[in-house]
Amino acid sequence: QVQLVESGGGLVQAGGSLRLSCAASGRYFGIYAMTWFRQAPGMERELVAGINSGLSTFYSDSVKGRFTISRDNAKNTLFLQMSSLKPDDTAVYYCAAKHGAVVQNRAAYDYWGQGTQVSVSS
């Protein structure tokens, strides 16, 4: 079992930056594929970024070049550094984990955090 707790969300002006964290409890954090999803009001939850156990990364086209995902396996923590934020980035951001590799299908993820709100004003 893995418990995930996100933090770091908030209100920021367009062009600003935020750093999200996801603290994981449980064992063997390093073996999981870790991801950030987001869900805006009225929209489906979408994959934003993912990082595999081998540290290969994936980014959606909408955030590529602006967001950076990383993990600290010694501290059981996942990060998402978000820069050049846009109003379209406004959403609840969720941390999720699964065995195996990062995939886009949210149904494949076994563990989810409760989410943290990110709001970007224009």
JSON list of C-alpha atoms in Angstrom, two decimals:
[
{"chain": "A", "resi": 1, "resn": "GLN", "atom": "CA", "xyz": [0.00, 0.00, 0.00]},
{"chain": "A", "resi": 2, "resn": "VAL", "atom": "CA", "xyz": [1.10, 3.54, -0.78]},
{"chain": "A", "resi": 3, "resn": "GLN", "atom": "CA", "xyz": [-0.41, 6.69, 0.67]},
{"chain": "A", "resi": 4, "resn": "LEU", "atom": "CA", "xyz": [0.14, 9.91, -1.27]},
{"chain": "A", "resi": 5, "resn": "VAL", "atom": "CA", "xyz": [-0.21, 13.46, 0.04]},
{"chain": "A", "resi": 6, "resn": "GLU", "atom": "CA", "xyz": [0.18, 16.47, -2.24]},
{"chain": "A", "resi": 7, "resn": "SER", "atom": "CA", "xyz": [1.15, 19.98, -1.18]},
{"chain": "A", "resi": 8, "resn": "GLY", "atom": "CA", "xyz": [2.35, 23.23, -2.70]},
{"chain": "A", "resi": 9, "resn": "GLY", "atom": "CA", "xyz": [-0.70, 24.39, -4.59]},
{"chain": "A", "resi": 10, "resn": "GLY", "atom": "CA", "xyz": [-1.99, 27.94, -4.44]},
{"chain": "A", "resi": 11, "resn": "LEU", "atom": "CA", "xyz": [-2.88, 31.08, -6.35]},
{"chain": "A", "resi": 12, "resn": "VAL", "atom": "CA", "xyz": [-0.30, 32.59, -8.67]},
{"chain": "A", "resi": 13, "resn": "GLN", "atom": "CA", "xyz": [-0.29, 35.18, -11.43]},
{"chain": "A", "resi": 14, "resn": "ALA", "atom": "CA", "xyz": [0.24, 34.18, -15.04]},
{"chain": "A", "resi": 15, "resn": "GLY", "atom": "CA", "xyz": [3.94, 33.81, -15.76]},
{"chain": "A", "resi": 16, "resn": "GLY", "atom": "CA", "xyz": [4.67, 32.76, -12.21]},
{"chain": "A", "resi": 17, "resn": "SER", "atom": "CA", "xyz": [5.97, 29.52, -10.77]},
{"chain": "A", "resi": 18, "resn": "LEU", "atom": "CA", "xyz": [4.91, 26.90, -8.24]},
{"chain": "A", "resi": 19, "resn": "ARG", "atom": "CA", "xyz": [6.48, 23.70, -6.96]},
{"chain": "A", "resi": 20, "resn": "LEU", "atom": "CA", "xyz": [4.22, 20.82, -6.06]},
{"chain": "A", "resi": 21, "resn": "SER", "atom": "CA", "xyz": [5.31, 18.00, -3.77]},
{"chain": "A", "resi": 22, "resn": "CYS", "atom": "CA", "xyz": [3.86, 14.55, -3.23]},
{"chain": "A", "resi": 23, "resn": "ALA", "atom": "CA", "xyz": [4.95, 12.72, -0.09]},
{"chain": "A", "resi": 24, "resn": "ALA", "atom": "CA", "xyz": [4.59, 8.96, -0.22]},
{"chain": "A", "resi": 25, "resn": "SER", "atom": "CA", "xyz": [4.35, 6.57, 2.67]},
{"chain": "A", "resi": 26, "resn": "GLY", "atom": "CA", "xyz": [4.84, 2.85, 2.38]},
{"chain": "A", "resi": 27, "resn": "ARG", "atom": "CA", "xyz": [7.69, 0.79, 1.12]},
{"chain": "A", "resi": 28, "resn": "TYR", "atom": "CA", "xyz": [9.55, 0.58, -2.16]},
{"chain": "A", "resi": 29, "resn": "PHE", "atom": "CA", "xyz": [8.69, 4.06, -3.43]},
{"chain": "A", "resi": 30, "resn": "GLY", "atom": "CA", "xyz": [11.51, 3.81, -5.95]},
{"chain": "A", "resi": 31, "resn": "ILE", "atom": "CA", "xyz": [9.93, 0.98, -7.92]},
{"chain": "A", "resi": 32, "resn": "TYR", "atom": "CA", "xyz": [6.73, 2.84, -8.78]},
{"chain": "A", "resi": 33, "resn": "ALA", "atom": "CA", "xyz": [5.96, 4.88, -11.86]},
{"chain": "A", "resi": 34, "resn": "MET", "atom": "CA", "xyz": [4.97, 8.27, -10.45]},
{"chain": "A", "resi": 35, "resn": "THR", "atom": "CA", "xyz": [2.81, 10.81, -12.20]},
{"chain": "A", "resi": 36, "resn": "TRP", "atom": "CA", "xyz": [1.00, 14.10, -11.95]},
{"chain": "A", "resi": 37, "resn": "PHE", "atom": "CA", "xyz": [-2.51, 14.34, -13.34]},
{"chain": "A", "resi": 38, "resn": "ARG", "atom": "CA", "xyz": [-4.74, 17.40, -13.33]},
{"chain": "A", "resi": 39, "resn": "GLN", "atom": "CA", "xyz": [-8.46, 18.00, -13.59]},
{"chain": "A", "resi": 40, "resn": "ALA", "atom": "CA", "xyz": [-10.06, 21.31, -14.46]},
{"chain": "A", "resi": 41, "resn": "PRO", "atom": "CA", "xyz": [-13.76, 21.96, -13.78]},
{"chain": "A", "resi": 42, "resn": "GLY", "atom": "CA", "xyz": [-15.92, 20.11, -16.28]},
{"chain": "A", "resi": 43, "resn": "MET", "atom": "CA", "xyz": [-12.93, 18.38, -17.83]},
{"chain": "A", "resi": 44, "resn": "GLU", "atom": "CA", "xyz": [-11.54, 14.88, -17.67]},
{"chain": "A", "resi": 45, "resn": "ARG", "atom": "CA", "xyz": [-8.51, 14.12, -15.55]},
{"chain": "A", "resi": 46, "resn": "GLU", "atom": "CA", "xyz": [-5.43, 14.24, -17.76]},
{"chain": "A", "resi": 47, "resn": "LEU", "atom": "CA", "xyz": [-1.84, 13.12, -17.44]},
{"chain": "A", "resi": 48, "resn": "VAL", "atom": "CA", "xyz": [0.53, 16.08, -17.13]},
{"chain": "A", "resi": 49, "resn": "ALA", "atom": "CA", "xyz": [3.89, 14.45, -16.41]},
{"chain": "A", "resi": 50, "resn": "GLY", "atom": "CA", "xyz": [5.30, 11.11, -15.34]},
{"chain": "A", "resi": 51, "resn": "ILE", "atom": "CA", "xyz": [8.60, 9.62, -14.21]},
{"chain": "A", "resi": 52, "resn": "ASN", "atom": "CA", "xyz": [9.55, 5.97, -14.28]},
{"chain": "A", "resi": 53, "resn": "SER", "atom": "CA", "xyz": [11.63, 4.07, -11.75]},
{"chain": "A", "resi": 54, "resn": "GLY", "atom": "CA", "xyz": [14.53, 4.37, -14.18]},
{"chain": "A", "resi": 55, "resn": "LEU", "atom": "CA", "xyz": [14.03, 8.17, -14.23]},
{"chain": "A", "resi": 56, "resn": "SER", "atom": "CA", "xyz": [12.81, 8.45, -17.82]},
{"chain": "A", "resi": 57, "resn": "THR", "atom": "CA", "xyz": [10.15, 11.15, -18.05]},
{"chain": "A", "resi": 58, "resn": "PHE", "atom": "CA", "xyz": [7.00, 11.95, -19.99]},
{"chain": "A", "resi": 59, "resn": "TYR", "atom": "CA", "xyz": [5.29, 15.31, -20.48]},
{"chain": "A", "resi": 60, "resn": "SER", "atom": "CA", "xyz": [2.06, 16.27, -22.15]},
{"chain": "A", "resi": 61, "resn": "ASP", "atom": "CA", "xyz": [2.47, 18.67, -25.06]},
{"chain": "A", "resi": 62, "resn": "SER", "atom": "CA", "xyz": [0.66, 21.38, -23.13]},
{"chain": "A", "resi": 63, "resn": "VAL", "atom": "CA", "xyz": [3.34, 21.57, -20.41]},
{"chain": "A", "resi": 64, "resn": "LYS", "atom": "CA", "xyz": [6.49, 20.47, -22.22]},
{"chain": "A", "resi": 65, "resn": "GLY", "atom": "CA", "xyz": [9.27, 22.98, -21.69]},
{"chain": "A", "resi": 66, "resn": "ARG", "atom": "CA", "xyz": [7.48, 24.65, -18.76]},
{"chain": "A", "resi": 67, "resn": "PHE", "atom": "CA", "xyz": [7.08, 21.85, -16.18]},
{"chain": "A", "resi": 68, "resn": "THR", "atom": "CA", "xyz": [9.73, 19.54, -14.76]},
{"chain": "A", "resi": 69, "resn": "ILE", "atom": "CA", "xyz": [8.99, 16.33, -12.89]},
{"chain": "A", "resi": 70, "resn": "SER", "atom": "CA", "xyz": [11.52, 14.81, -10.51]},
{"chain": "A", "resi": 71, "resn": "ARG", "atom": "CA", "xyz": [11.68, 12.36, -7.64]},
{"chain": "A", "resi": 72, "resn": "ASP", "atom": "CA", "xyz": [13.79, 11.92, -4.52]},
{"chain": "A", "resi": 73, "resn": "ASN", "atom": "CA", "xyz": [13.63, 8.23, -3.71]},
{"chain": "A", "resi": 74, "resn": "ALA", "atom": "CA", "xyz": [15.60, 8.68, -0.47]},
{"chain": "A", "resi": 75, "resn": "LYS", "atom": "CA", "xyz": [12.85, 10.99, 0.79]},
{"chain": "A", "resi": 76, "resn": "ASN", "atom": "CA", "xyz": [9.91, 9.20, -0.84]},
{"chain": "A", "resi": 77, "resn": "THR", "atom": "CA", "xyz": [8.90, 12.43, -2.54]},
{"chain": "A", "resi": 78, "resn": "LEU", "atom": "CA", "xyz": [7.75, 13.41, -6.01]},
{"chain": "A", "resi": 79, "resn": "PHE", "atom": "CA", "xyz": [7.99, 16.97, -7.32]},
{"chain": "A", "resi": 80, "resn": "LEU", "atom": "CA", "xyz": [6.52, 19.05, -10.11]},
{"chain": "A", "resi": 81, "resn": "GLN", "atom": "CA", "xyz": [8.25, 22.35, -10.82]},
{"chain": "A", "resi": 82, "resn": "MET", "atom": "CA", "xyz": [5.85, 24.53, -12.80]},
{"chain": "A", "resi": 83, "resn": "SER", "atom": "CA", "xyz": [7.06, 27.67, -14.55]},
{"chain": "A", "resi": 84, "resn": "SER", "atom": "CA", "xyz": [5.56, 30.17, -17.00]},
{"chain": "A", "resi": 85, "resn": "LEU", "atom": "CA", "xyz": [2.15, 29.29, -15.64]},
{"chain": "A", "resi": 86, "resn": "LYS", "atom": "CA", "xyz": [-0.93, 30.10, -17.70]},
{"chain": "A", "resi": 87, "resn": "PRO", "atom": "CA", "xyz": [-4.60, 30.46, -16.71]},
{"chain": "A", "resi": 88, "resn": "ASP", "atom": "CA", "xyz": [-5.23, 27.19, -18.61]},
{"chain": "A", "resi": 89, "resn": "ASP", "atom": "CA", "xyz": [-3.06, 25.42, -16.03]},
{"chain": "A", "resi": 90, "resn": "THR", "atom": "CA", "xyz": [-5.72, 26.07, -13.38]},
{"chain": "A", "resi": 91, "resn": "ALA", "atom": "CA", "xyz": [-6.85, 22.70, -12.04]},
{"chain": "A", "resi": 92, "resn": "VAL", "atom": "CA", "xyz": [-6.67, 20.29, -9.15]},
{"chain": "A", "resi": 93, "resn": "TYR", "atom": "CA", "xyz": [-3.37, 18.45, -9.42]},
{"chain": "A", "resi": 94, "resn": "TYR", "atom": "CA", "xyz": [-3.18, 14.82, -8.33]},
{"chain": "A", "resi": 95, "resn": "CYS", "atom": "CA", "xyz": [-0.23, 12.58, -7.63]},
{"chain": "A", "resi": 96, "resn": "ALA", "atom": "CA", "xyz": [-0.66, 8.96, -8.73]},
{"chain": "A", "resi": 97, "resn": "ALA", "atom": "CA", "xyz": [1.42, 5.78, -8.62]},
{"chain": "A", "resi": 98, "resn": "LYS", "atom": "CA", "xyz": [1.44, 2.39, -10.32]},
{"chain": "A", "resi": 99, "resn": "HIS", "atom": "CA", "xyz": [3.65, -0.59, -10.83]},
{"chain": "A", "resi": 100, "resn": "GLY", "atom": "CA", "xyz": [5.40, -0.81, -14.17]},
{"chain": "A", "resi": 101, "resn": "ALA", "atom": "CA", "xyz": [5.78, 2.10, -16.56]},
{"chain": "A", "resi": 102, "resn": "VAL", "atom": "CA", "xyz": [4.03, 5.44, -16.91]},
{"chain": "A", "resi": 103, "resn": "VAL", "atom": "CA", "xyz": [0.91, 5.22, -19.08]},
{"chain": "A", "resi": 104, "resn": "GLN", "atom": "CA", "xyz": [-1.72, 7.82, -19.95]},
{"chain": "A", "resi": 105, "resn": "ASN", "atom": "CA", "xyz": [-4.73, 5.75, -18.91]},
{"chain": "A", "resi": 106, "resn": "ARG", "atom": "CA", "xyz": [-5.73, 6.99, -15.45]},
{"chain": "A", "resi": 107, "resn": "ALA", "atom": "CA", "xyz": [-7.59, 3.73, -14.74]},
{"chain": "A", "resi": 108, "resn": "ALA", "atom": "CA", "xyz": [-4.23, 1.96, -14.65]},
{"chain": "A", "resi": 109, "resn": "TYR", "atom": "CA", "xyz": [-3.09, 3.80, -11.51]},
{"chain": "A", "resi": 110, "resn": "ASP", "atom": "CA", "xyz": [-3.44, 2.05, -8.18]},
{"chain": "A", "resi": 111, "resn": "TYR", "atom": "CA", "xyz": [-2.79, 4.89, -5.76]},
{"chain": "A", "resi": 112, "resn": "TRP", "atom": "CA", "xyz": [-3.97, 8.49, -5.72]},
{"chain": "A", "resi": 113, "resn": "GLY", "atom": "CA", "xyz": [-3.53, 11.51, -3.51]},
{"chain": "A", "resi": 114, "resn": "GLN", "atom": "CA", "xyz": [-6.35, 13.84, -2.51]},
{"chain": "A", "resi": 115, "resn": "GLY", "atom": "CA", "xyz": [-5.24, 16.62, -4.85]},
{"chain": "A", "resi": 116, "resn": "THR", "atom": "CA", "xyz": [-4.00, 20.18, -4.47]},
{"chain": "A", "resi": 117, "resn": "GLN", "atom": "CA", "xyz": [-5.57, 23.22, -6.14]},
{"chain": "A", "resi": 118, "resn": "VAL", "atom": "CA", "xyz": [-3.52, 25.36, -8.51]},
{"chain": "A", "resi": 119, "resn": "SER", "atom": "CA", "xyz": [-5.12, 28.60, -9.66]},
{"chain": "A", "resi": 120, "resn": "VAL", "atom": "CA", "xyz": [-3.47, 30.91, -12.18]},
{"chain": "A", "resi": 121, "resn": "SER", "atom": "CA", "xyz": [-4.87, 34.42, -12.60]},
{"chain": "A", "resi": 122, "resn": "SER", "atom": "CA", "xyz": [-4.51, 36.43, -15.79]}
]
